[in-house]
Amino acid sequence: MSTTDTAGGTTDIADTAHASRPRVAGDREVEILEAAIDVLRDAGYDRLTFDAVASAARASKATLYRRWPHKRDLVIDAVGLFIGCPAEQDPDTGSLRGDLLAQACADGGLDDEVVIGTWGALLPVIHREPELARGIHERFLAPKIEATRTIFEHARQRGEIGADADLDTLLMILPSLSIHEALLSGHLPGPHRIAEFVDSVVLPACAATLASAPSTR
């Protein structure tokens, strides 16, 4: 699959490199990737080593090196485990509020301890690891952003958001608040807190796009 980068090019080379690396047998590879997520959450990216992952997965370090030339490749593949999770599906409840809460509180959503812990471990380093940042965006962020964009586009069609509203900004409000609070407090926001964010911040921001829309009369 080819995706467009910020410079207007494609990432076919990265996809080809990923596909051409030797595989580890199915379930065993998943076990290694899950172990990598555990080590990443516990130790952080800088202290994640192949020795630690191999020990956690009860695998040989040679197996890891054959499959993943650099630890960033291992981490990028590991976050790929979250692809296709329920939080990336369109709940289609009939309202923006219902859709946002259903998505945020599903497996892989904003109250998922594994996802938030993984993202918290990656935030301090992606600004200085361009290849890691690019891979995480493609494998972790882009599917979630597109799923949320679908929710907001449906809300706009229902008239809950102004026709000219900046969806790129609106769709980032809830994850930004939730992740920021989780990292500062050390606790997941939970369904009740997420509902407070939706009701007190996201929905008023969306309503403001209707109030500011030019009159068609």
CSV table of C-alpha atoms in Angstrom, one decimal:
chain,number,residue,atom,x,y,z
A,1,MET,CA,0.0,0.0,0.0
A,2,SER,CA,1.3,3.5,-0.9
A,3,THR,CA,0.6,6.5,1.3
A,4,THR,CA,1.3,10.1,0.7
A,5,ASP,CA,3.8,11.9,3.0
A,6,THR,CA,3.9,15.6,3.9
A,7,ALA,CA,6.1,16.4,1.0
A,8,GLY,CA,3.6,14.9,-1.5
A,9,GLY,CA,5.7,11.8,-2.2
A,10,THR,CA,5.0,8.2,-1.3
A,11,THR,CA,6.2,5.7,1.3
A,12,ASP,CA,6.4,2.7,-1.0
A,13,ILE,CA,10.0,2.2,-0.1
A,14,ALA,CA,9.2,1.8,3.6
A,15,ASP,CA,6.3,-0.6,2.8
A,16,THR,CA,8.6,-2.7,0.6
A,17,ALA,CA,11.3,-2.9,3.2
A,18,HIS,CA,8.7,-4.0,5.8
A,19,ALA,CA,7.3,-6.7,3.5
A,20,SER,CA,10.7,-8.0,2.5
A,21,ARG,CA,12.0,-8.7,6.0
A,22,PRO,CA,12.1,-12.3,7.0
A,23,ARG,CA,9.0,-13.3,9.0
A,24,VAL,CA,8.7,-15.1,12.3
A,25,ALA,CA,6.0,-17.8,12.5
A,26,GLY,CA,2.5,-16.2,13.0
A,27,ASP,CA,1.6,-16.5,16.7
A,28,ARG,CA,5.2,-16.4,17.7
A,29,GLU,CA,5.7,-13.0,16.0
A,30,VAL,CA,2.6,-11.6,17.8
A,31,GLU,CA,4.0,-12.8,21.1
A,32,ILE,CA,7.3,-11.0,20.4
A,33,LEU,CA,5.4,-7.8,19.4
A,34,GLU,CA,3.3,-7.9,22.5
A,35,ALA,CA,6.4,-8.3,24.6
A,36,ALA,CA,7.9,-5.3,22.8
A,37,ILE,CA,4.8,-3.3,23.8
A,38,ASP,CA,5.2,-4.4,27.4
A,39,VAL,CA,8.9,-3.4,27.5
A,40,LEU,CA,8.2,-0.1,25.8
A,41,ARG,CA,5.5,0.8,28.3
A,42,ASP,CA,7.6,-0.2,31.3
A,43,ALA,CA,11.0,1.1,30.2
A,44,GLY,CA,10.4,3.7,27.5
A,45,TYR,CA,11.8,3.8,24.0
A,46,ASP,CA,15.3,4.8,24.9
A,47,ARG,CA,15.8,1.9,27.4
A,48,LEU,CA,14.1,-0.6,25.2
A,49,THR,CA,16.7,-3.2,24.1
A,50,PHE,CA,16.5,-6.4,22.0
A,51,ASP,CA,17.9,-8.2,25.1
A,52,ALA,CA,14.9,-7.1,27.2
A,53,VAL,CA,12.4,-7.9,24.5
A,54,ALA,CA,14.0,-11.3,23.8
A,55,SER,CA,13.9,-12.1,27.5
A,56,ALA,CA,10.3,-11.0,27.9
A,57,ALA,CA,9.2,-13.1,24.9
A,58,ARG,CA,11.5,-16.0,25.6
A,59,ALA,CA,13.0,-15.7,22.2
A,60,SER,CA,16.6,-15.5,20.9
A,61,LYS,CA,18.1,-12.1,20.2
A,62,ALA,CA,19.2,-13.5,16.9
A,63,THR,CA,15.6,-14.1,15.9
A,64,LEU,CA,14.8,-10.5,16.6
A,65,TYR,CA,17.7,-9.1,14.7
A,66,ARG,CA,16.9,-11.2,11.6
A,67,ARG,CA,13.3,-9.8,11.6
A,68,TRP,CA,13.9,-6.2,12.8
A,69,PRO,CA,17.2,-4.5,11.8
A,70,HIS,CA,16.6,-1.6,14.2
A,71,LYS,CA,14.5,-1.3,17.4
A,72,ARG,CA,12.4,1.3,15.7
A,73,ASP,CA,11.3,-1.3,13.2
A,74,LEU,CA,10.3,-3.6,16.0
A,75,VAL,CA,8.3,-0.8,17.7
A,76,ILE,CA,6.6,0.3,14.5
A,77,ASP,CA,5.5,-3.3,13.9
A,78,ALA,CA,4.4,-3.6,17.5
A,79,VAL,CA,2.1,-0.6,17.4
A,80,GLY,CA,0.7,-2.2,14.2
A,81,LEU,CA,-1.1,-4.6,16.5
A,82,PHE,CA,-3.6,-1.9,17.2
A,83,ILE,CA,-4.7,-1.7,13.6
A,84,GLY,CA,-8.3,-2.5,13.0
A,85,CYS,CA,-9.3,-2.3,16.7
A,86,PRO,CA,-12.9,-1.5,17.6
A,87,ALA,CA,-12.0,2.2,18.3
A,88,GLU,CA,-11.2,2.5,14.5
A,89,GLN,CA,-14.7,1.4,13.5
A,90,ASP,CA,-17.7,3.7,12.8
A,91,PRO,CA,-20.1,3.3,15.7
A,92,ASP,CA,-22.8,5.3,13.8
A,93,THR,CA,-25.0,5.9,16.9
A,94,GLY,CA,-26.9,8.8,15.3
A,95,SER,CA,-25.2,11.6,17.2
A,96,LEU,CA,-21.8,13.1,17.5
A,97,ARG,CA,-21.8,12.7,21.3
A,98,GLY,CA,-22.7,9.0,21.0
A,99,ASP,CA,-20.2,8.3,18.3
A,100,LEU,CA,-17.3,10.0,20.2
A,101,LEU,CA,-18.1,8.2,23.4
A,102,ALA,CA,-18.5,4.8,21.7
A,103,GLN,CA,-15.2,5.2,19.9
A,104,ALA,CA,-13.2,6.6,22.8
A,105,CYS,CA,-14.3,3.9,25.2
A,106,ALA,CA,-13.9,0.9,22.8
A,107,ASP,CA,-10.9,-1.4,22.8
A,108,GLY,CA,-8.0,0.5,21.4
A,109,GLY,CA,-9.6,3.8,22.4
A,110,LEU,CA,-8.7,6.7,24.7
A,111,ASP,CA,-9.4,4.7,27.9
A,112,ASP,CA,-7.4,1.7,26.8
A,113,GLU,CA,-4.4,1.4,29.2
A,114,VAL,CA,-2.2,-0.3,26.7
A,115,VAL,CA,-2.7,2.2,23.9
A,116,ILE,CA,-2.3,5.3,26.1
A,117,GLY,CA,0.7,3.8,27.8
A,118,THR,CA,2.3,3.0,24.5
A,119,TRP,CA,1.6,6.5,23.2
A,120,GLY,CA,3.0,8.0,26.4
A,121,ALA,CA,6.2,6.1,25.9
A,122,LEU,CA,6.6,7.3,22.4
A,123,LEU,CA,5.8,11.0,22.8
A,124,PRO,CA,9.2,12.0,24.3
A,125,VAL,CA,11.2,10.5,21.4
A,126,ILE,CA,9.3,10.9,18.1
A,127,HIS,CA,10.4,14.5,17.7
A,128,ARG,CA,14.0,13.4,17.4
A,129,GLU,CA,13.5,10.1,15.5
A,130,PRO,CA,12.0,11.0,12.1
A,131,GLU,CA,11.8,7.5,10.8
A,132,LEU,CA,10.1,6.3,14.0
A,133,ALA,CA,7.7,9.3,13.8
A,134,ARG,CA,6.8,8.5,10.2
A,135,GLY,CA,6.2,4.8,10.9
A,136,ILE,CA,4.1,5.5,14.0
A,137,HIS,CA,2.0,8.0,12.1
A,138,GLU,CA,1.3,5.5,9.3
A,139,ARG,CA,0.7,2.4,11.5
A,140,PHE,CA,-0.8,4.0,14.6
A,141,LEU,CA,-2.1,7.5,14.2
A,142,ALA,CA,-3.4,7.7,10.6
A,143,PRO,CA,-6.1,4.9,11.0
A,144,LYS,CA,-7.4,6.6,14.2
A,145,ILE,CA,-7.5,10.0,12.7
A,146,GLU,CA,-9.4,8.8,9.6
A,147,ALA,CA,-11.9,6.9,11.8
A,148,THR,CA,-12.5,10.0,13.8
A,149,ARG,CA,-12.8,12.1,10.7
A,150,THR,CA,-15.6,9.9,9.5
A,151,ILE,CA,-17.5,10.5,12.7
A,152,PHE,CA,-17.1,14.3,12.3
A,153,GLU,CA,-18.1,14.2,8.7
A,154,HIS,CA,-21.3,12.4,9.6
A,155,ALA,CA,-21.9,15.0,12.3
A,156,ARG,CA,-21.5,17.7,9.7
A,157,GLN,CA,-24.0,16.0,7.4
A,158,ARG,CA,-26.5,15.9,10.3
A,159,GLY,CA,-26.0,19.6,10.9
A,160,GLU,CA,-24.2,19.2,14.2
A,161,ILE,CA,-21.1,21.0,12.8
A,162,GLY,CA,-20.9,24.0,10.5
A,163,ALA,CA,-20.4,23.3,6.8
A,164,ASP,CA,-17.0,25.2,6.8
A,165,ALA,CA,-15.8,23.9,10.2
A,166,ASP,CA,-12.1,22.9,10.5
A,167,LEU,CA,-12.5,19.2,11.1
A,168,ASP,CA,-8.7,18.7,11.5
A,169,THR,CA,-8.8,20.9,14.6
A,170,LEU,CA,-12.1,19.6,16.0
A,171,LEU,CA,-11.2,15.9,15.8
A,172,MET,CA,-7.9,16.5,17.8
A,173,ILE,CA,-9.6,18.1,20.8
A,174,LEU,CA,-10.7,14.9,22.6
A,175,PRO,CA,-7.5,12.8,22.1
A,176,SER,CA,-5.3,15.8,23.0
A,177,LEU,CA,-7.2,16.5,26.3
A,178,SER,CA,-7.4,12.8,27.2
A,179,ILE,CA,-3.8,11.9,26.5
A,180,HIS,CA,-2.5,15.1,28.1
A,181,GLU,CA,-4.4,14.5,31.3
A,182,ALA,CA,-3.3,10.8,31.4
A,183,LEU,CA,0.3,11.8,31.0
A,184,LEU,CA,0.2,14.5,33.7
A,185,SER,CA,-1.9,12.6,36.2
A,186,GLY,CA,-0.6,9.1,35.6
A,187,HIS,CA,-4.2,7.9,35.4
A,188,LEU,CA,-6.5,7.1,32.4
A,189,PRO,CA,-9.4,9.6,32.1
A,190,GLY,CA,-12.0,6.9,32.1
A,191,PRO,CA,-15.5,6.9,30.5
A,192,HIS,CA,-16.9,9.5,32.9
A,193,ARG,CA,-14.1,12.0,32.4
A,194,ILE,CA,-14.1,11.5,28.6
A,195,ALA,CA,-17.8,12.3,28.7
A,196,GLU,CA,-17.0,15.5,30.6
A,197,PHE,CA,-14.5,16.5,27.9
A,198,VAL,CA,-17.0,15.8,25.2
A,199,ASP,CA,-19.8,17.7,26.9
A,200,SER,CA,-17.8,20.7,28.2
A,201,VAL,CA,-15.3,21.2,25.4
A,202,VAL,CA,-15.9,19.2,22.2
A,203,LEU,CA,-19.6,19.8,21.7
A,204,PRO,CA,-19.5,23.5,22.6
A,205,ALA,CA,-16.6,23.9,20.1
A,206,CYS,CA,-18.7,22.2,17.4
A,207,ALA,CA,-21.8,24.3,18.3
A,208,ALA,CA,-19.6,27.4,17.9
A,209,THR,CA,-19.0,26.5,14.3
A,210,LEU,CA,-22.8,26.7,13.7
A,211,ALA,CA,-23.1,30.0,15.5
A,212,SER,CA,-20.3,31.5,13.4
A,213,ALA,CA,-21.4,30.2,10.1
A,214,PRO,CA,-22.4,32.9,7.6
A,215,SER,CA,-26.2,33.3,7.2
A,216,THR,CA,-27.6,31.8,3.9
A,217,ARG,CA,-30.6,34.2,4.0
